[in-house]
Amino acid sequence: MLFEGLAERLQNTFKKLRGKGKLTESDINEALREVRLALLEADVNLAVVKQFTQRIKERCLGVEVLESLTPAQQVIKIVNDELTSLMGGDVSKINFNPAGPSIFLLVGLQGSGKTTTAGKLALLFRKQGRRPLLVGADVYRPAAIKQLEVLAKQINIPFFSLGEQADPVRIAEESLGYAKAQGCDLIIIDTAGRLHIDEELMEELKRLKNVLKPQEILLVVDAMTGQDAVNVAKSFHEELELSGIILTKLDGDTRGGAALSVKAVTGCPIKFIGTGEKLDALEPFHPDRMASRILGMGDVLSLIEKAQAAFDQEKARELERKLRKQEFTLEDFVEQIKQVRSMGPLEQVLSMIPGLGGAKQLKKLQEEFDEKEFVYLEAIINSMTPEERRNPSIINGSRRRRIARGSGTSVQDVNRMLKQFEQTRKIMKQFSELSSGKSTRKLKSFKFPF
Amino acid sequence: MVSFFSKLKESLVKTRQGFIEKVSQLVAVHSKIDEELFEELEEVLIQADVGIAATQRLLEEIRKSVRQKKISEPGEVKTLLREKMVELLGDPVPVRWSDTPPTVILVVGVNGVGKTTTIGKLAHRFRQEGKKVLLAAADTFRAGAIEQLEIWSARTGSDIVKHQPGSDPAAIVFDALQAARRRGTDVVIIDTAGRLHTKVNLMEELRKIKRVVGRELPGAPHEVLLVVDATTGQNALRQAELFKDATDVTGIALTKLDGTAKGGIVLAIKEELGIPVKLVGIGEKSEDLKDFNGSEFVAALFGEDRWE
């Protein structure tokens, strides 16, 4: 889980501070030692760690903490503030070309995930109404161009390349004409992975930059990179003047110290984060939310945005209409489950809910929420007749046995499903009353029925 | 042929500059061995990705020796550090071979560490040794992975067994082993899809692949290589731990050591998990993969001209 290690350590540190009426300098020193260790184990660059703890110390020893009624809370707030500003303050904007097509150049070390990220970016911007073109200019790694071509086909996005024998600069140049012919307004160019000490390849990137004058030069960085991440970002930045950074593979259990370091050292904002293998697993980077996540405060805003993107507005209105008329049927139940599931794997969704960030609680919840249950639920409902789905009260013992056989489950499973549905219907009823203003107190008892 | 040692040394130039030179500077500016020196030494080691635990252990050992041998000259600390690092890395452990062919090598790792490239290099090496090699394209997930392995198979003159993208990796492994037995292949190298060690179902898939190998050929796989990117930080420890749990990793192949990467993670993995580094990749050419040798690694790191 994202930053879990760091969050856990910091939380333990602050547990000791919490409830303390007054902090002494040695209290703060002890806490900062823990912070330092935690950050180092999270692969945050040493220079950055030193700077960070120094700043926190100065602020902690200032009046705002020592004279505050809840000093520990203040310390946590300061760490949160500083983490946020360390990671770049606000969400950074993406630069587009107001006249003509925009060009994005993706650069980075081998294996950082450039090609996959190119595909993800194309998909993301198409969702935002642009018409991207993917250009394969990695002529070195065997089958790299082929990889991008396959990805492009999967998501149905135009693709251009001249094959592995061509000069990358020529590929890029000719892609401009192709983009025009295809009516594309965003050209995403995948380049060869390289070591930042490889001067020859770095020259090639500079040529690409001079010829194309891209709106964005994005460095793709593996979030699992160690102390070296900063050097990588720094040297690419010196050569190319990066416009932003994309962190990949943040869905592992990396503590992602690289995220903390790169912005601090290079001044380049982190613009996107890759959070999964699927092509829709790319999100804008929100420094403030990430800081809260590190401190275990959850990431409610991301969750809400995810929910908004996943829930089909029209279906939601239809559901609302049905709720008012109390026509909520099993068919709607399946639809509802599908929409929740389209927000992503449950574990990911859960990790964003405040209070569930703690590793142990989350693991327990994951065990309880078996993803397979959804599959069973769907199977059971699919084994019913349309009549039964509309009017579950007609489902008697014999129908139950038939449904269980049809869905490969047991009668008990069918019973449980029907009960869950009843509960949902009740909650839905409360919910619709609530939205029409009959009661506000019931909101507290609202919970997902599964 | 340029000796591998000089090449390794060359590739570690950056590491040496960042690392050993800092140590040399350190011992030069300090007139006596004190806590301050150790503290700075700790920082240098941490910046090399050695990790907290392994760093503590190295420093502890140096402290002990300093006490026992009553050392007072700061310059000696460098010699001690070199000694302790070689000690920690241990003797070289070669890749395991089966007495009766085929030998099966399963290659695993997270995304983008260089699994397929490492396999290409391994195939090249075994072909040079006159062995009959078969590659199993069990990475059916990543777009272009099968094509990439095909190119390596053509380059090195190795056989390849492949299915369609998206097919069951275990089925490919099954077919590959059948083919290997029929054709009298010496070594089968299995390429698997990169996966983050935290994805439970994907790790389960690896377990299944390993099970199928063992069922088809008792005693196999003879070697399970975890490929680790030398630029990886402390997360490499978690990777090693979870891959070991799923597939009994027998050795590590360290790749991309030709960057500015410090490769200090090697020490951390050996210290905490006891998995030996067996191979090291230091370049992009077919022949840039060699057996790992701890004292060679440390000697090159220290910029020595010869090693014994």
GROMACS .gro file of C-alpha atoms in nm, chain A residues 1 36-37 40-41 43 45-47 50 109-112 141-143 146-147 150-151 154 164 193 195-198 222 224-228 231 249 251-255 276-277, chain B residues 14 42-43 46-49 52 110-112 141-144 147-148 151-152 155 194-199 202 229 231-235 238-239 242 256 258-262 284:
model
   86
    1MET     CA    1   0.000   0.000   0.000
   36ARG     CA    2   1.459   1.089   1.008
   37LEU     CA    3   1.490   0.712   1.031
   40LEU     CA    4   1.562   0.726   0.522
   41GLU     CA    5   1.411   0.380   0.524
   43ASP     CA    6   1.444   0.603   0.042
   45ASN     CA    7   1.731   1.140  -0.020
   46LEU     CA    8   1.959   1.212   0.276
   47ALA     CA    9   2.009   1.577   0.192
   50LYS     CA   10   1.827   1.672   0.676
  109LEU     CA   11   1.573   0.532  -1.748
  110GLN     CA   12   1.519   0.182  -1.880
  111GLY     CA   13   1.236  -0.003  -1.713
  112SER     CA   14   1.080   0.300  -1.549
  141ARG     CA   15   1.500  -0.195  -2.703
  142PRO     CA   16   1.386  -0.501  -2.899
  143ALA     CA   17   1.010  -0.491  -2.962
  146LYS     CA   18   0.570  -0.320  -3.115
  147GLN     CA   19   0.472  -0.291  -2.746
  150VAL     CA   20  -0.018  -0.321  -2.933
  151LEU     CA   21  -0.112  -0.086  -2.648
  154GLN     CA   22  -0.593  -0.211  -2.727
  164GLU     CA   23   1.350   0.018  -3.558
  193GLY     CA   24   1.516   0.427  -2.202
  195LEU     CA   25   2.108   0.594  -1.846
  196HIS     CA   26   2.150   0.955  -1.761
  197ILE     CA   27   2.525   0.919  -1.798
  198ASP     CA   28   2.484   0.799  -2.157
  222ASP     CA   29   1.010   0.433  -1.093
  224MET     CA   30   1.090   0.221  -0.607
  225THR     CA   31   1.415   0.397  -0.697
  226GLY     CA   32   1.651   0.447  -0.408
  227GLN     CA   33   1.882   0.733  -0.320
  228ASP     CA   34   1.976   0.765  -0.687
  231ASN     CA   35   2.053   1.222  -0.934
  249LYS     CA   36   0.462   0.168  -0.983
  251ASP     CA   37   0.075   0.051  -0.637
  252GLY     CA   38   0.344  -0.165  -0.481
  253ASP     CA   39   0.444  -0.133  -0.118
  254THR     CA   40   0.719   0.113  -0.192
  255ARG     CA   41   0.741   0.389   0.061
  276GLY     CA   42  -0.160  -0.011  -1.146
  277GLU     CA   43  -0.097  -0.227  -1.451
  464LYS     CA   44   3.040   0.676  -1.067
  492GLU     CA   45   2.669   0.596   0.829
  493GLU     CA   46   2.540   0.870   0.603
  496ILE     CA   47   2.283   0.505   0.357
  497GLN     CA   48   2.326   0.720   0.048
  498ALA     CA   49   2.463   0.412  -0.127
  499ASP     CA   50   2.131   0.232  -0.058
  502ILE     CA   51   1.978   0.095   0.787
  560VAL     CA   52   0.893  -0.676  -1.063
  561ASN     CA   53   0.814  -0.476  -1.376
  562GLY     CA   54   1.091  -0.313  -1.572
  591PHE     CA   55   0.078  -1.015  -2.025
  592ARG     CA   56   0.301  -0.726  -2.130
  593ALA     CA   57   0.247  -0.608  -2.484
  594GLY     CA   58   0.549  -0.689  -2.699
  597GLU     CA   59   0.831  -1.038  -2.964
  598GLN     CA   60   1.117  -0.910  -2.749
  601ILE     CA   61   1.435  -1.128  -3.114
  602TRP     CA   62   1.671  -1.259  -2.846
  605ARG     CA   63   2.007  -1.331  -3.204
  644GLY     CA   64   0.689  -0.861  -1.433
  645ARG     CA   65   0.468  -0.830  -1.129
  646LEU     CA   66   0.466  -0.620  -0.819
  647HIS     CA   67   0.532  -0.845  -0.521
  648THR     CA   68   0.222  -0.708  -0.348
  649LYS     CA   69  -0.023  -0.849  -0.604
  652LEU     CA   70  -0.006  -1.269  -0.951
  679ASP     CA   71   1.738  -0.326  -1.065
  681THR     CA   72   1.885   0.159  -0.876
  682THR     CA   73   1.613   0.018  -0.651
  683GLY     CA   74   1.610   0.140  -0.295
  684GLN     CA   75   1.503  -0.034   0.021
  685ASN     CA   76   1.193  -0.171  -0.148
  688ARG     CA   77   1.045  -0.642   0.033
  689GLN     CA   78   1.060  -0.768  -0.323
  692LEU     CA   79   0.791  -1.186  -0.102
  706LYS     CA   80   2.169  -0.182  -1.464
  708ASP     CA   81   2.612   0.079  -1.525
  709GLY     CA   82   2.416   0.380  -1.404
  710THR     CA   83   2.516   0.593  -1.113
  711ALA     CA   84   2.340   0.336  -0.904
  712LYS     CA   85   2.539   0.248  -0.599
  734GLU     CA   86   2.356  -0.327  -2.280
   0.00000   0.00000   0.00000
